[in-house]
């Protein structure tokens, strides 16, 4: 399979926070943000694999800043690493200042998607070739995150998690 670059999967979703999407403090519901991130990640995974994709896990979510009513929210998602049939998607969430137009990073997340055929069986995805320094960093860290997940699930012997062990040696 021909390798792809993270930029090939870049997905940008921009939307406004409406009153029906907020909590009693007039901030965006966390669940609403999770749904928006899931949609963006799904599109990025599909762009990379050109297959049907399903959410396998939400690996990490950081709600670092609240997102107030009326905010313009931009979610940027792109594949950070491709494995056999799964893809890690890294998401950055930005809030746009109403007056200046400056963007501030509010949140981030990491999702995992699996490419499947029409019957739901996993299928191979193209490899990923990172290009920028940030893409290389996220690419390398994705393998450590995957190994940690497999070790914690009992699907990998800790002695075999070479990338993860390298952090502690």
PDB file of C-alpha atoms in Angstrom:
ATOM      1  CA  UNK A   1       0.000   0.000   0.000  1.00  0.00           C
ATOM      2  CA  UNK A   2       1.178   3.502  -0.773  1.00  0.00           C
ATOM      3  CA  UNK A   3       2.022   5.437   2.389  1.00  0.00           C
ATOM      4  CA  UNK A   4       0.073   8.591   3.205  1.00  0.00           C
ATOM      5  CA  UNK A   5       0.956  11.713   5.147  1.00  0.00           C
ATOM      6  CA  UNK A   6      -0.937  13.092   8.159  1.00  0.00           C
ATOM      7  CA  UNK A   7      -1.945  16.179   6.173  1.00  0.00           C
ATOM      8  CA  UNK A   8      -3.893  13.899   3.793  1.00  0.00           C
ATOM      9  CA  UNK A   9      -6.333  13.141   6.617  1.00  0.00           C
ATOM     10  CA  UNK A  10      -6.586  16.662   8.052  1.00  0.00           C
ATOM     11  CA  UNK A  11     -10.161  17.418   9.009  1.00  0.00           C
ATOM     12  CA  UNK A  12     -11.260  20.791  10.331  1.00  0.00           C
ATOM     13  CA  UNK A  13     -14.713  21.277  11.837  1.00  0.00           C
ATOM     14  CA  UNK A  14     -15.796  24.749  12.909  1.00  0.00           C
ATOM     15  CA  UNK A  15     -19.051  25.419  14.714  1.00  0.00           C
ATOM     16  CA  UNK A  16     -20.757  27.784  17.133  1.00  0.00           C
ATOM     17  CA  UNK A  17     -21.731  26.887  20.702  1.00  0.00           C
ATOM     18  CA  UNK A  18     -25.510  27.288  21.004  1.00  0.00           C
ATOM     19  CA  UNK A  19     -27.640  27.580  24.190  1.00  0.00           C
ATOM     20  CA  UNK A  20     -29.069  24.055  23.836  1.00  0.00           C
ATOM     21  CA  UNK A  21     -25.507  22.644  23.951  1.00  0.00           C
ATOM     22  CA  UNK A  22     -24.484  24.224  27.253  1.00  0.00           C
ATOM     23  CA  UNK A  23     -24.561  23.286  30.929  1.00  0.00           C
ATOM     24  CA  UNK A  24     -25.901  25.491  33.768  1.00  0.00           C
ATOM     25  CA  UNK A  25     -22.623  27.462  33.707  1.00  0.00           C
ATOM     26  CA  UNK A  26     -23.232  28.323  30.033  1.00  0.00           C
ATOM     27  CA  UNK A  27     -20.276  26.235  28.870  1.00  0.00           C
ATOM     28  CA  UNK A  28     -20.338  23.560  26.172  1.00  0.00           C
ATOM     29  CA  UNK A  29     -21.360  20.139  27.529  1.00  0.00           C
ATOM     30  CA  UNK A  30     -18.372  17.768  27.602  1.00  0.00           C
ATOM     31  CA  UNK A  31     -20.460  15.105  25.879  1.00  0.00           C
ATOM     32  CA  UNK A  32     -21.279  17.503  23.044  1.00  0.00           C
ATOM     33  CA  UNK A  33     -17.580  18.190  22.551  1.00  0.00           C
ATOM     34  CA  UNK A  34     -16.840  14.443  22.601  1.00  0.00           C
ATOM     35  CA  UNK A  35     -19.440  13.880  19.861  1.00  0.00           C
ATOM     36  CA  UNK A  36     -17.967  16.650  17.724  1.00  0.00           C
ATOM     37  CA  UNK A  37     -14.472  15.222  18.189  1.00  0.00           C
ATOM     38  CA  UNK A  38     -15.708  11.729  17.311  1.00  0.00           C
ATOM     39  CA  UNK A  39     -17.153  13.021  14.026  1.00  0.00           C
ATOM     40  CA  UNK A  40     -13.948  14.871  13.130  1.00  0.00           C
ATOM     41  CA  UNK A  41     -11.804  11.842  14.003  1.00  0.00           C
ATOM     42  CA  UNK A  42     -14.081   9.579  11.980  1.00  0.00           C
ATOM     43  CA  UNK A  43     -13.677  11.744   8.891  1.00  0.00           C
ATOM     44  CA  UNK A  44      -9.884  11.864   9.332  1.00  0.00           C
ATOM     45  CA  UNK A  45      -9.709   8.062   9.684  1.00  0.00           C
ATOM     46  CA  UNK A  46     -11.895   7.582   6.628  1.00  0.00           C
ATOM     47  CA  UNK A  47      -9.748   9.979   4.594  1.00  0.00           C
ATOM     48  CA  UNK A  48      -6.658   7.983   5.514  1.00  0.00           C
ATOM     49  CA  UNK A  49      -8.101   4.519   4.976  1.00  0.00           C
ATOM     50  CA  UNK A  50     -10.804   5.191   2.364  1.00  0.00           C
ATOM     51  CA  UNK A  51     -12.826   2.535   4.197  1.00  0.00           C
ATOM     52  CA  UNK A  52     -15.711   2.333   6.641  1.00  0.00           C
ATOM     53  CA  UNK A  53     -14.305   3.163  10.089  1.00  0.00           C
ATOM     54  CA  UNK A  54     -15.549   2.529  13.604  1.00  0.00           C
ATOM     55  CA  UNK A  55     -14.510   4.081  16.897  1.00  0.00           C
ATOM     56  CA  UNK A  56     -12.397   1.592  18.846  1.00  0.00           C
ATOM     57  CA  UNK A  57     -11.516   3.771  21.819  1.00  0.00           C
ATOM     58  CA  UNK A  58     -11.241   7.240  23.235  1.00  0.00           C
ATOM     59  CA  UNK A  59      -7.718   7.020  24.595  1.00  0.00           C
ATOM     60  CA  UNK A  60      -7.294  10.457  26.082  1.00  0.00           C
ATOM     61  CA  UNK A  61      -9.356  13.601  26.519  1.00  0.00           C
ATOM     62  CA  UNK A  62      -8.159  16.741  28.245  1.00  0.00           C
ATOM     63  CA  UNK A  63     -10.791  19.340  29.082  1.00  0.00           C
ATOM     64  CA  UNK A  64      -8.257  22.063  29.825  1.00  0.00           C
ATOM     65  CA  UNK A  65     -10.500  25.071  29.236  1.00  0.00           C
ATOM     66  CA  UNK A  66     -14.234  25.524  29.295  1.00  0.00           C
ATOM     67  CA  UNK A  67     -15.863  26.601  26.055  1.00  0.00           C
ATOM     68  CA  UNK A  68     -18.411  29.359  26.686  1.00  0.00           C
ATOM     69  CA  UNK A  69     -21.759  29.904  25.009  1.00  0.00           C
ATOM     70  CA  UNK A  70     -21.374  31.732  21.703  1.00  0.00           C
ATOM     71  CA  UNK A  71     -17.782  30.593  21.159  1.00  0.00           C
ATOM     72  CA  UNK A  72     -16.534  29.607  17.738  1.00  0.00           C
ATOM     73  CA  UNK A  73     -14.939  26.181  18.197  1.00  0.00           C
ATOM     74  CA  UNK A  74     -12.565  24.614  15.691  1.00  0.00           C
ATOM     75  CA  UNK A  75     -11.573  20.960  15.906  1.00  0.00           C
ATOM     76  CA  UNK A  76      -8.562  19.813  13.915  1.00  0.00           C
ATOM     77  CA  UNK A  77      -8.093  16.066  13.528  1.00  0.00           C
ATOM     78  CA  UNK A  78      -5.509  14.027  11.674  1.00  0.00           C
ATOM     79  CA  UNK A  79      -4.085  10.544  11.762  1.00  0.00           C
ATOM     80  CA  UNK A  80      -1.019  10.422  13.983  1.00  0.00           C
ATOM     81  CA  UNK A  81      -0.144   6.766  13.337  1.00  0.00           C
ATOM     82  CA  UNK A  82      -1.502   3.845  11.321  1.00  0.00           C
ATOM     83  CA  UNK A  83      -1.114   0.264  12.480  1.00  0.00           C
ATOM     84  CA  UNK A  84      -2.423  -2.868  10.723  1.00  0.00           C
ATOM     85  CA  UNK A  85      -6.114  -1.958  10.643  1.00  0.00           C
ATOM     86  CA  UNK A  86      -6.269   0.711  13.345  1.00  0.00           C
ATOM     87  CA  UNK A  87      -5.417   4.386  13.254  1.00  0.00           C
ATOM     88  CA  UNK A  88      -4.679   6.776  16.082  1.00  0.00           C
ATOM     89  CA  UNK A  89      -6.259  10.186  15.533  1.00  0.00           C
ATOM     90  CA  UNK A  90      -4.941  13.227  17.397  1.00  0.00           C
ATOM     91  CA  UNK A  91      -7.375  16.115  17.866  1.00  0.00           C
ATOM     92  CA  UNK A  92      -6.738  19.733  18.842  1.00  0.00           C
ATOM     93  CA  UNK A  93      -9.648  21.926  19.927  1.00  0.00           C
ATOM     94  CA  UNK A  94      -9.378  25.692  19.498  1.00  0.00           C
ATOM     95  CA  UNK A  95     -11.531  28.590  20.692  1.00  0.00           C
ATOM     96  CA  UNK A  96     -11.610  31.756  18.617  1.00  0.00           C
ATOM     97  CA  UNK A  97     -11.673  35.058  20.493  1.00  0.00           C
ATOM     98  CA  UNK A  98     -14.775  36.997  19.450  1.00  0.00           C
ATOM     99  CA  UNK A  99     -13.030  40.353  19.231  1.00  0.00           C
ATOM    100  CA  UNK A 100      -9.459  39.666  18.107  1.00  0.00           C
ATOM    101  CA  UNK A 101     -10.004  36.457  16.155  1.00  0.00           C
ATOM    102  CA  UNK A 102      -7.005  34.901  17.949  1.00  0.00           C
ATOM    103  CA  UNK A 103      -7.234  31.164  18.524  1.00  0.00           C
ATOM    104  CA  UNK A 104      -6.417  29.527  21.853  1.00  0.00           C
ATOM    105  CA  UNK A 105      -5.997  25.803  22.335  1.00  0.00           C
ATOM    106  CA  UNK A 106      -8.734  24.657  24.698  1.00  0.00           C
ATOM    107  CA  UNK A 107      -8.621  20.868  24.630  1.00  0.00           C
ATOM    108  CA  UNK A 108      -7.083  17.842  22.976  1.00  0.00           C
ATOM    109  CA  UNK A 109      -7.954  14.208  22.531  1.00  0.00           C
ATOM    110  CA  UNK A 110      -6.704  10.954  21.069  1.00  0.00           C
ATOM    111  CA  UNK A 111      -9.122   8.495  19.484  1.00  0.00           C
ATOM    112  CA  UNK A 112      -8.505   5.114  17.871  1.00  0.00           C
ATOM    113  CA  UNK A 113     -10.473   3.959  14.845  1.00  0.00           C
ATOM    114  CA  UNK A 114     -10.462   0.654  12.994  1.00  0.00           C
ATOM    115  CA  UNK A 115     -11.081   0.297   9.263  1.00  0.00           C
ATOM    116  CA  UNK A 116     -13.593  -2.427   8.419  1.00  0.00           C
ATOM    117  CA  UNK A 117     -15.180  -3.998   5.361  1.00  0.00           C
ATOM    118  CA  UNK A 118     -18.920  -4.103   4.662  1.00  0.00           C
ATOM    119  CA  UNK A 119     -19.344  -7.034   7.055  1.00  0.00           C
ATOM    120  CA  UNK A 120     -17.480  -5.348   9.930  1.00  0.00           C
ATOM    121  CA  UNK A 121     -14.216  -7.287   9.627  1.00  0.00           C
ATOM    122  CA  UNK A 122     -10.982  -5.305  10.093  1.00  0.00           C
ATOM    123  CA  UNK A 123      -9.059  -4.455   6.924  1.00  0.00           C
ATOM    124  CA  UNK A 124      -5.529  -3.171   6.363  1.00  0.00           C
ATOM    125  CA  UNK A 125      -4.867   0.550   6.173  1.00  0.00           C
ATOM    126  CA  UNK A 126      -2.044   2.405   4.409  1.00  0.00           C
ATOM    127  CA  UNK A 127       1.090   3.181   6.427  1.00  0.00           C
ATOM    128  CA  UNK A 128       1.648   6.751   7.608  1.00  0.00           C
ATOM    129  CA  UNK A 129       4.754   8.837   6.933  1.00  0.00           C
ATOM    130  CA  UNK A 130       4.987  11.858   9.230  1.00  0.00           C
ATOM    131  CA  UNK A 131       6.557  14.998   7.784  1.00  0.00           C
ATOM    132  CA  UNK A 132       6.727  17.724  10.425  1.00  0.00           C
ATOM    133  CA  UNK A 133       8.484  17.643  13.799  1.00  0.00           C
ATOM    134  CA  UNK A 134       5.128  17.572  15.605  1.00  0.00           C
ATOM    135  CA  UNK A 135       3.893  14.726  13.378  1.00  0.00           C
ATOM    136  CA  UNK A 136       7.067  12.718  14.113  1.00  0.00           C
ATOM    137  CA  UNK A 137       6.638  13.300  17.843  1.00  0.00           C
ATOM    138  CA  UNK A 138       2.995  12.196  17.797  1.00  0.00           C
ATOM    139  CA  UNK A 139       3.864   9.222  15.548  1.00  0.00           C
ATOM    140  CA  UNK A 140       6.547   7.973  17.964  1.00  0.00           C
ATOM    141  CA  UNK A 141       4.371   8.501  21.043  1.00  0.00           C
ATOM    142  CA  UNK A 142       1.491   6.577  19.426  1.00  0.00           C
ATOM    143  CA  UNK A 143       3.458   3.332  19.535  1.00  0.00           C
ATOM    144  CA  UNK A 144       4.201   3.804  23.240  1.00  0.00           C
ATOM    145  CA  UNK A 145       0.526   4.516  23.915  1.00  0.00           C
ATOM    146  CA  UNK A 146      -0.499   1.407  21.980  1.00  0.00           C
ATOM    147  CA  UNK A 147       1.994  -0.779  23.831  1.00  0.00           C
ATOM    148  CA  UNK A 148       0.800   0.585  27.187  1.00  0.00           C
ATOM    149  CA  UNK A 149      -2.806  -0.121  26.244  1.00  0.00           C
ATOM    150  CA  UNK A 150      -1.957  -3.688  25.188  1.00  0.00           C
ATOM    151  CA  UNK A 151       0.037  -4.342  28.367  1.00  0.00           C
ATOM    152  CA  UNK A 152      -2.772  -3.015  30.579  1.00  0.00           C
ATOM    153  CA  UNK A 153      -5.316  -5.153  28.691  1.00  0.00           C
ATOM    154  CA  UNK A 154      -3.145  -8.245  29.183  1.00  0.00           C
ATOM    155  CA  UNK A 155      -2.643  -8.619  25.433  1.00  0.00           C
ATOM    156  CA  UNK A 156       1.097  -7.915  25.487  1.00  0.00           C
ATOM    157  CA  UNK A 157       3.827  -9.119  27.795  1.00  0.00           C
ATOM    158  CA  UNK A 158       5.457  -6.067  29.436  1.00  0.00           C
ATOM    159  CA  UNK A 159       8.879  -7.463  28.458  1.00  0.00           C
ATOM    160  CA  UNK A 160       7.848  -7.192  24.789  1.00  0.00           C
ATOM    161  CA  UNK A 161       6.897  -3.516  25.041  1.00  0.00           C
ATOM    162  CA  UNK A 162      10.282  -2.323  23.826  1.00  0.00           C
ATOM    163  CA  UNK A 163       9.300   1.278  23.035  1.00  0.00           C
ATOM    164  CA  UNK A 164       7.588   1.648  26.382  1.00  0.00           C
ATOM    165  CA  UNK A 165      10.509   0.122  28.285  1.00  0.00           C
ATOM    166  CA  UNK A 166      12.912   2.526  26.559  1.00  0.00           C
ATOM    167  CA  UNK A 167      11.303   5.396  28.467  1.00  0.00           C
ATOM    168  CA  UNK A 168      12.434   3.895  31.765  1.00  0.00           C
ATOM    169  CA  UNK A 169      15.931   2.735  30.887  1.00  0.00           C
TER     170      UNK A 169
END
